PDB file of C-alpha atoms in Angstrom:
ATOM      1  CA  UNK A 130       5.011  -3.143 -16.336  1.00 81.00           C
ATOM      2  CA  UNK A 131       2.725  -5.115 -14.068  1.00 89.00           C
ATOM      3  CA  UNK A 132      -1.058  -4.549 -14.032  1.00 93.00           C
ATOM      4  CA  UNK A 133      -3.167  -5.822 -11.144  1.00 95.00           C
ATOM      5  CA  UNK A 134      -6.949  -5.917 -11.350  1.00 96.00           C
ATOM      6  CA  UNK A 135      -9.127  -6.552  -8.315  1.00 97.00           C
ATOM      7  CA  UNK A 136     -12.791  -7.552  -8.047  1.00 97.00           C
ATOM      8  CA  UNK A 137     -15.286  -6.815  -6.698  1.00 97.00           C
ATOM      9  CA  UNK A 138     -14.881  -3.204  -5.655  1.00 96.00           C
ATOM     10  CA  UNK A 139     -17.512  -3.597  -2.936  1.00 97.00           C
ATOM     11  CA  UNK A 140     -18.757  -6.690  -1.153  1.00 98.00           C
ATOM     12  CA  UNK A 141     -21.408  -7.137   1.517  1.00 98.00           C
ATOM     13  CA  UNK A 142     -21.875 -10.408   3.365  1.00 97.00           C
ATOM     14  CA  UNK A 143     -23.845 -11.585   6.358  1.00 98.00           C
ATOM     15  CA  UNK A 144     -21.901 -12.328   9.494  1.00 97.00           C
ATOM     16  CA  UNK A 145     -20.755 -15.936   9.446  1.00 97.00           C
ATOM     17  CA  UNK A 146     -20.742 -16.190   5.661  1.00 97.00           C
ATOM     18  CA  UNK A 147     -17.620 -16.416   3.522  1.00 98.00           C
ATOM     19  CA  UNK A 148     -16.098 -13.627   1.444  1.00 98.00           C
ATOM     20  CA  UNK A 149     -13.936 -14.038  -1.644  1.00 98.00           C
ATOM     21  CA  UNK A 150     -11.901 -11.325  -3.340  1.00 98.00           C
ATOM     22  CA  UNK A 151     -10.129 -11.994  -6.625  1.00 98.00           C
ATOM     23  CA  UNK A 152      -7.113 -10.426  -8.313  1.00 98.00           C
ATOM     24  CA  UNK A 153      -5.394 -10.959 -11.638  1.00 97.00           C
ATOM     25  CA  UNK A 154      -1.910  -9.907 -12.659  1.00 97.00           C
ATOM     26  CA  UNK A 155      -0.186  -9.561 -15.998  1.00 96.00           C
ATOM     27  CA  UNK A 156       3.544 -10.094 -15.425  1.00 93.00           C
ATOM     28  CA  UNK A 157       4.437 -13.770 -15.221  1.00 92.00           C
ATOM     29  CA  UNK A 158       7.689 -12.799 -13.465  1.00 91.00           C
ATOM     30  CA  UNK A 159       5.773 -11.636 -10.382  1.00 93.00           C
ATOM     31  CA  UNK A 160       6.318 -14.122  -7.599  1.00 92.00           C
ATOM     32  CA  UNK A 161       5.158 -12.482  -4.371  1.00 93.00           C
ATOM     33  CA  UNK A 162       1.496 -11.681  -3.634  1.00 95.00           C
ATOM     34  CA  UNK A 163       0.565  -9.955  -0.373  1.00 95.00           C
ATOM     35  CA  UNK A 164      -2.857  -8.938   0.868  1.00 97.00           C
ATOM     36  CA  UNK A 165      -3.396  -5.847   2.991  1.00 97.00           C
ATOM     37  CA  UNK A 166      -6.312  -4.835   5.180  1.00 98.00           C
ATOM     38  CA  UNK A 167      -7.007  -1.162   5.760  1.00 97.00           C
ATOM     39  CA  UNK A 168      -9.473  -0.137   8.416  1.00 97.00           C
ATOM     40  CA  UNK A 169     -11.023   3.303   8.283  1.00 94.00           C
ATOM     41  CA  UNK A 170      -8.452   5.960   9.119  1.00 93.00           C
ATOM     42  CA  UNK A 171      -5.652   3.430   9.566  1.00 96.00           C
ATOM     43  CA  UNK A 172      -2.660   2.286   7.569  1.00 97.00           C
ATOM     44  CA  UNK A 173      -2.718  -0.759   5.260  1.00 97.00           C
ATOM     45  CA  UNK A 174      -1.528  -3.794   7.206  1.00 96.00           C
ATOM     46  CA  UNK A 175      -0.361  -7.116   5.846  1.00 95.00           C
ATOM     47  CA  UNK A 176      -2.726  -9.958   6.694  1.00 97.00           C
ATOM     48  CA  UNK A 177      -1.375 -12.781   4.557  1.00 96.00           C
ATOM     49  CA  UNK A 178       0.971 -13.325   1.655  1.00 95.00           C
ATOM     50  CA  UNK A 179       1.874 -16.088  -0.745  1.00 94.00           C
ATOM     51  CA  UNK A 180       4.928 -16.828  -2.815  1.00 91.00           C
ATOM     52  CA  UNK A 181       4.770 -18.413  -6.235  1.00 85.00           C
ATOM     53  CA  UNK A 182       6.227 -21.728  -5.104  1.00 84.00           C
ATOM     54  CA  UNK A 183       2.990 -22.639  -3.280  1.00 84.00           C
ATOM     55  CA  UNK A 184      -0.620 -22.772  -4.387  1.00 91.00           C
ATOM     56  CA  UNK A 185      -2.407 -22.099  -1.119  1.00 94.00           C
ATOM     57  CA  UNK A 186      -1.741 -20.687   2.316  1.00 94.00           C
ATOM     58  CA  UNK A 187      -4.003 -20.531   5.351  1.00 96.00           C
ATOM     59  CA  UNK A 188      -3.977 -18.566   8.558  1.00 94.00           C
ATOM     60  CA  UNK A 189      -6.966 -19.298  10.771  1.00 96.00           C
ATOM     61  CA  UNK A 190     -10.021 -17.860   8.960  1.00 97.00           C
ATOM     62  CA  UNK A 191      -8.009 -16.391   6.102  1.00 98.00           C
ATOM     63  CA  UNK A 192      -6.636 -18.215   3.086  1.00 97.00           C
ATOM     64  CA  UNK A 193      -5.045 -17.214  -0.174  1.00 98.00           C
ATOM     65  CA  UNK A 194      -4.900 -19.294  -3.345  1.00 97.00           C
ATOM     66  CA  UNK A 195      -2.650 -18.752  -6.338  1.00 96.00           C
ATOM     67  CA  UNK A 196      -3.028 -19.999  -9.900  1.00 95.00           C
ATOM     68  CA  UNK A 197       0.202 -19.136 -11.715  1.00 93.00           C
ATOM     69  CA  UNK A 198      -0.986 -20.493 -15.037  1.00 93.00           C
ATOM     70  CA  UNK A 199      -4.053 -18.280 -15.080  1.00 94.00           C
ATOM     71  CA  UNK A 200      -2.244 -15.442 -13.277  1.00 95.00           C
ATOM     72  CA  UNK A 201      -4.827 -14.964 -10.610  1.00 95.00           C
ATOM     73  CA  UNK A 202      -4.956 -15.153  -6.843  1.00 97.00           C
ATOM     74  CA  UNK A 203      -7.773 -14.902  -4.350  1.00 98.00           C
ATOM     75  CA  UNK A 204      -8.395 -14.066  -0.718  1.00 98.00           C
ATOM     76  CA  UNK A 205     -10.901 -16.189   1.176  1.00 98.00           C
ATOM     77  CA  UNK A 206     -12.303 -15.152   4.538  1.00 98.00           C
ATOM     78  CA  UNK A 207     -14.481 -17.721   6.294  1.00 97.00           C
ATOM     79  CA  UNK A 208     -16.896 -17.206   9.194  1.00 97.00           C
ATOM     80  CA  UNK A 209     -16.809 -13.461   8.664  1.00 98.00           C
ATOM     81  CA  UNK A 210     -17.142 -11.143  11.655  1.00 97.00           C
ATOM     82  CA  UNK A 211     -18.044  -7.440  11.843  1.00 96.00           C
ATOM     83  CA  UNK A 212     -14.402  -6.618  12.575  1.00 97.00           C
ATOM     84  CA  UNK A 213     -13.496  -7.990   9.154  1.00 98.00           C
ATOM     85  CA  UNK A 214     -15.184  -4.923   7.647  1.00 98.00           C
ATOM     86  CA  UNK A 215     -12.436  -2.926   5.920  1.00 98.00           C
ATOM     87  CA  UNK A 216     -10.849  -2.250   2.547  1.00 97.00           C
ATOM     88  CA  UNK A 217      -8.681  -5.084   1.263  1.00 98.00           C
ATOM     89  CA  UNK A 218      -5.882  -4.579  -1.247  1.00 97.00           C
ATOM     90  CA  UNK A 219      -4.056  -7.223  -3.219  1.00 97.00           C
ATOM     91  CA  UNK A 220      -0.610  -6.624  -4.659  1.00 95.00           C
ATOM     92  CA  UNK A 221       1.933  -8.285  -6.917  1.00 94.00           C
ATOM     93  CA  UNK A 222       5.682  -7.935  -6.824  1.00 92.00           C
ATOM     94  CA  UNK A 223       8.909  -9.679  -7.558  1.00 87.00           C
ATOM     95  CA  UNK A 224      10.780 -11.017  -4.584  1.00 79.00           C
ATOM     96  CA  UNK A 225      13.779  -8.881  -3.837  1.00 71.00           C
ATOM     97  CA  UNK A 226      13.904  -5.829  -1.727  1.00 63.00           C
ATOM     98  CA  UNK A 227      14.429  -3.549  -4.715  1.00 74.00           C
ATOM     99  CA  UNK A 228      11.096  -4.141  -6.418  1.00 83.00           C
ATOM    100  CA  UNK A 229       7.938  -2.122  -6.073  1.00 88.00           C
ATOM    101  CA  UNK A 230       4.470  -3.431  -5.265  1.00 91.00           C
ATOM    102  CA  UNK A 231       1.667  -3.098  -7.791  1.00 93.00           C
ATOM    103  CA  UNK A 232      -1.573  -2.704  -5.886  1.00 94.00           C
ATOM    104  CA  UNK A 233      -5.109  -3.509  -6.894  1.00 95.00           C
ATOM    105  CA  UNK A 234      -7.781  -0.856  -6.535  1.00 94.00           C
ATOM    106  CA  UNK A 235      -9.196  -2.290  -3.320  1.00 95.00           C
ATOM    107  CA  UNK A 236     -12.354  -4.075  -2.175  1.00 97.00           C
ATOM    108  CA  UNK A 237     -14.564  -2.531   0.472  1.00 97.00           C
ATOM    109  CA  UNK A 238     -15.931  -5.409   2.548  1.00 98.00           C
ATOM    110  CA  UNK A 239     -18.911  -4.888   4.816  1.00 98.00           C
ATOM    111  CA  UNK A 240     -19.942  -7.650   7.200  1.00 97.00           C
ATOM    112  CA  UNK A 241     -23.551  -7.212   8.270  1.00 96.00           C
ATOM    113  CA  UNK A 242     -24.246  -8.360  11.847  1.00 94.00           C
TER     114      UNK A 242
ATOM    115  CA  UNK B 269      10.983  -2.214  16.560  1.00 59.00           C
ATOM    116  CA  UNK B 270       9.152   1.108  16.270  1.00 79.00           C
ATOM    117  CA  UNK B 271       7.971   0.484  12.731  1.00 94.00           C
ATOM    118  CA  UNK B 272       7.866   3.136  10.043  1.00 97.00           C
ATOM    119  CA  UNK B 273       7.579   6.590  11.576  1.00 97.00           C
ATOM    120  CA  UNK B 274       5.969   9.538   9.815  1.00 98.00           C
ATOM    121  CA  UNK B 275       5.596  13.144  10.803  1.00 97.00           C
ATOM    122  CA  UNK B 276       3.538  15.179  11.078  1.00 98.00           C
ATOM    123  CA  UNK B 277       0.438  13.011  11.419  1.00 97.00           C
ATOM    124  CA  UNK B 278      -1.809  15.861  10.385  1.00 97.00           C
ATOM    125  CA  UNK B 279      -0.997  18.976   8.425  1.00 97.00           C
ATOM    126  CA  UNK B 280      -3.318  21.816   7.530  1.00 98.00           C
ATOM    127  CA  UNK B 281      -1.901  24.544   5.349  1.00 97.00           C
ATOM    128  CA  UNK B 282      -2.974  27.217   2.956  1.00 97.00           C
ATOM    129  CA  UNK B 283      -2.646  27.082  -0.777  1.00 97.00           C
ATOM    130  CA  UNK B 284       0.749  28.232  -1.940  1.00 97.00           C
ATOM    131  CA  UNK B 285       2.611  27.188   1.192  1.00 97.00           C
ATOM    132  CA  UNK B 286       5.455  24.690   1.254  1.00 97.00           C
ATOM    133  CA  UNK B 287       4.738  21.349   2.893  1.00 98.00           C
ATOM    134  CA  UNK B 288       7.378  18.868   4.049  1.00 98.00           C
ATOM    135  CA  UNK B 289       6.478  15.343   5.061  1.00 98.00           C
ATOM    136  CA  UNK B 290       8.995  13.173   6.871  1.00 98.00           C
ATOM    137  CA  UNK B 291       9.596   9.454   7.109  1.00 98.00           C
ATOM    138  CA  UNK B 292      11.906   7.187   9.067  1.00 98.00           C
ATOM    139  CA  UNK B 293      11.944   3.634   7.669  1.00 97.00           C
ATOM    140  CA  UNK B 294      12.381   0.483   9.684  1.00 95.00           C
ATOM    141  CA  UNK B 295      16.024   0.020  10.598  1.00 94.00           C
ATOM    142  CA  UNK B 296      17.761  -2.286   8.148  1.00 92.00           C
ATOM    143  CA  UNK B 297      15.213  -1.821   5.375  1.00 92.00           C
ATOM    144  CA  UNK B 298      16.799  -0.535   2.201  1.00 90.00           C
ATOM    145  CA  UNK B 299      13.741   0.238   0.080  1.00 93.00           C
ATOM    146  CA  UNK B 300      11.453   3.180   0.829  1.00 96.00           C
ATOM    147  CA  UNK B 301       8.199   4.063  -0.890  1.00 96.00           C
ATOM    148  CA  UNK B 302       6.004   7.163  -0.865  1.00 97.00           C
ATOM    149  CA  UNK B 303       2.286   6.707  -1.642  1.00 97.00           C
ATOM    150  CA  UNK B 304      -0.672   9.054  -1.884  1.00 97.00           C
ATOM    151  CA  UNK B 305      -4.188   7.846  -1.097  1.00 96.00           C
ATOM    152  CA  UNK B 306      -7.439   9.565  -2.045  1.00 93.00           C
ATOM    153  CA  UNK B 307     -10.976   8.330  -2.465  1.00 88.00           C
ATOM    154  CA  UNK B 308     -10.927   9.175  -6.154  1.00 86.00           C
ATOM    155  CA  UNK B 309      -7.554   7.739  -7.151  1.00 86.00           C
ATOM    156  CA  UNK B 310      -6.953   5.083  -4.527  1.00 88.00           C
ATOM    157  CA  UNK B 311      -3.395   4.207  -3.503  1.00 91.00           C
ATOM    158  CA  UNK B 312      -0.827   5.717  -5.854  1.00 92.00           C
ATOM    159  CA  UNK B 313       2.928   5.114  -5.776  1.00 94.00           C
ATOM    160  CA  UNK B 314       4.701   8.466  -6.054  1.00 96.00           C
ATOM    161  CA  UNK B 315       8.361   7.487  -5.839  1.00 96.00           C
ATOM    162  CA  UNK B 316      10.578   4.827  -4.362  1.00 95.00           C
ATOM    163  CA  UNK B 317      14.201   4.539  -3.304  1.00 95.00           C
ATOM    164  CA  UNK B 318      16.611   1.620  -3.107  1.00 93.00           C
ATOM    165  CA  UNK B 319      19.671   2.158  -0.938  1.00 93.00           C
ATOM    166  CA  UNK B 320      18.836   5.888  -0.807  1.00 95.00           C
ATOM    167  CA  UNK B 321      18.781   6.214  -4.609  1.00 95.00           C
ATOM    168  CA  UNK B 322      15.532   7.193  -6.378  1.00 95.00           C
ATOM    169  CA  UNK B 323      14.544   4.369  -8.708  1.00 93.00           C
ATOM    170  CA  UNK B 324      11.183   5.354 -10.137  1.00 91.00           C
ATOM    171  CA  UNK B 325       9.597   8.783  -9.757  1.00 92.00           C
ATOM    172  CA  UNK B 326       7.122   8.411 -12.609  1.00 90.00           C
ATOM    173  CA  UNK B 327       4.255   8.685 -10.146  1.00 91.00           C
ATOM    174  CA  UNK B 328       5.228  12.142  -8.948  1.00 93.00           C
ATOM    175  CA  UNK B 329       2.348  14.312 -10.167  1.00 86.00           C
ATOM    176  CA  UNK B 330       4.331  17.347 -11.259  1.00 84.00           C
ATOM    177  CA  UNK B 331       7.356  19.480 -10.549  1.00 91.00           C
ATOM    178  CA  UNK B 332       5.785  20.841  -7.392  1.00 95.00           C
ATOM    179  CA  UNK B 333       6.578  17.487  -5.768  1.00 96.00           C
ATOM    180  CA  UNK B 334      10.093  16.446  -4.799  1.00 97.00           C
ATOM    181  CA  UNK B 335      11.524  13.717  -2.591  1.00 97.00           C
ATOM    182  CA  UNK B 336      14.890  13.097  -1.043  1.00 97.00           C
ATOM    183  CA  UNK B 337      16.557  10.381   0.948  1.00 97.00           C
ATOM    184  CA  UNK B 338      19.829  11.782   2.312  1.00 96.00           C
ATOM    185  CA  UNK B 339      20.567   8.662   4.378  1.00 94.00           C
ATOM    186  CA  UNK B 340      19.198   5.220   5.147  1.00 94.00           C
ATOM    187  CA  UNK B 341      17.094   6.413   8.054  1.00 95.00           C
ATOM    188  CA  UNK B 342      15.350   9.497   6.721  1.00 96.00           C
ATOM    189  CA  UNK B 343      13.333  10.673   3.741  1.00 98.00           C
ATOM    190  CA  UNK B 344      11.285  13.761   2.924  1.00 98.00           C
ATOM    191  CA  UNK B 345       8.500  14.505   0.482  1.00 98.00           C
ATOM    192  CA  UNK B 346       8.099  18.170  -0.296  1.00 98.00           C
ATOM    193  CA  UNK B 347       5.270  19.992  -2.050  1.00 97.00           C
ATOM    194  CA  UNK B 348       5.983  23.553  -3.134  1.00 96.00           C
ATOM    195  CA  UNK B 349       3.672  25.338  -3.723  1.00 96.00           C
ATOM    196  CA  UNK B 350       0.824  23.296  -2.332  1.00 96.00           C
ATOM    197  CA  UNK B 351      -2.640  23.269  -3.917  1.00 96.00           C
ATOM    198  CA  UNK B 352      -6.041  22.107  -2.625  1.00 96.00           C
ATOM    199  CA  UNK B 353      -5.947  19.075  -4.952  1.00 95.00           C
ATOM    200  CA  UNK B 354      -2.888  17.831  -3.053  1.00 96.00           C
ATOM    201  CA  UNK B 355      -5.112  17.102  -0.060  1.00 97.00           C
ATOM    202  CA  UNK B 356      -4.745  13.392   0.664  1.00 97.00           C
ATOM    203  CA  UNK B 357      -3.216  10.895   3.032  1.00 98.00           C
ATOM    204  CA  UNK B 358       0.458  10.344   2.291  1.00 98.00           C
ATOM    205  CA  UNK B 359       1.960   7.028   3.345  1.00 98.00           C
ATOM    206  CA  UNK B 360       5.572   6.057   3.591  1.00 98.00           C
ATOM    207  CA  UNK B 361       6.467   2.359   3.504  1.00 97.00           C
ATOM    208  CA  UNK B 362       9.684   0.403   3.753  1.00 95.00           C
ATOM    209  CA  UNK B 363      10.749  -3.024   2.632  1.00 92.00           C
ATOM    210  CA  UNK B 364      13.624  -5.246   3.687  1.00 86.00           C
ATOM    211  CA  UNK B 365      14.860  -8.680   2.762  1.00 79.00           C
ATOM    212  CA  UNK B 366      11.732 -10.447   3.955  1.00 77.00           C
ATOM    213  CA  UNK B 367       9.632  -9.318   0.962  1.00 82.00           C
ATOM    214  CA  UNK B 368       6.948  -7.578   3.005  1.00 88.00           C
ATOM    215  CA  UNK B 369       6.337  -3.862   2.720  1.00 93.00           C
ATOM    216  CA  UNK B 370       5.372  -2.103   5.962  1.00 95.00           C
ATOM    217  CA  UNK B 371       3.398   1.124   5.992  1.00 97.00           C
ATOM    218  CA  UNK B 372       3.749   4.065   8.309  1.00 98.00           C
ATOM    219  CA  UNK B 373       0.707   5.642   9.989  1.00 97.00           C
ATOM    220  CA  UNK B 374       0.363   8.246   7.251  1.00 98.00           C
ATOM    221  CA  UNK B 375       0.169  12.032   7.131  1.00 98.00           C
ATOM    222  CA  UNK B 376      -3.242  13.530   6.494  1.00 98.00           C
ATOM    223  CA  UNK B 377      -2.660  16.695   4.473  1.00 98.00           C
ATOM    224  CA  UNK B 378      -5.321  19.332   4.025  1.00 98.00           C
ATOM    225  CA  UNK B 379      -4.608  22.293   1.758  1.00 97.00           C
ATOM    226  CA  UNK B 380      -7.120  25.103   2.113  1.00 96.00           C
TER     227      UNK B 380
END
């Protein structure tokens, strides 16, 4: 089956700096890669996703890059703000409603004001 | 759209009691997932259903755990008998044709 590894497990940045979280996956058939943000006491919520037919996707201060050859993808947050502090999870899946998500172990991001 | 609905939101019970967690997926979604989240073990997939049929229950910890999905709009996760180590947040999630999986608010279970 699929194996997703996520690094780092914790990350602290100064407000306004950038944050980068990296994930690798093992199954070359995976073609859908979402990122979830989980605030303390809340549910995981999708913040951005990428499909294997593109290499990069941006949404305001958030971007995700995908390298299919190396089987890794990354989340980039620019101009970080205190409200970006949360746990971030990456996941890999195959497109199709019947497939499960394989989640990384999470990165706890702290943005220091 | 009301999103994924879970009940109860909080449950406190004593060891040995039966616990039933409930989930209503987003209308039209045909995949449903049950997860358990703890500090020690992170987010674990327990079981998932496609079109009401259990596909993979390899994450169910032991026979004390069981899950059902009698129809497309309802699923239950039952723990009988419950133990203190079952204390966790249990999430239900559903997925439709648009790839994305949406999580419910979770049930925080405490077993004393």
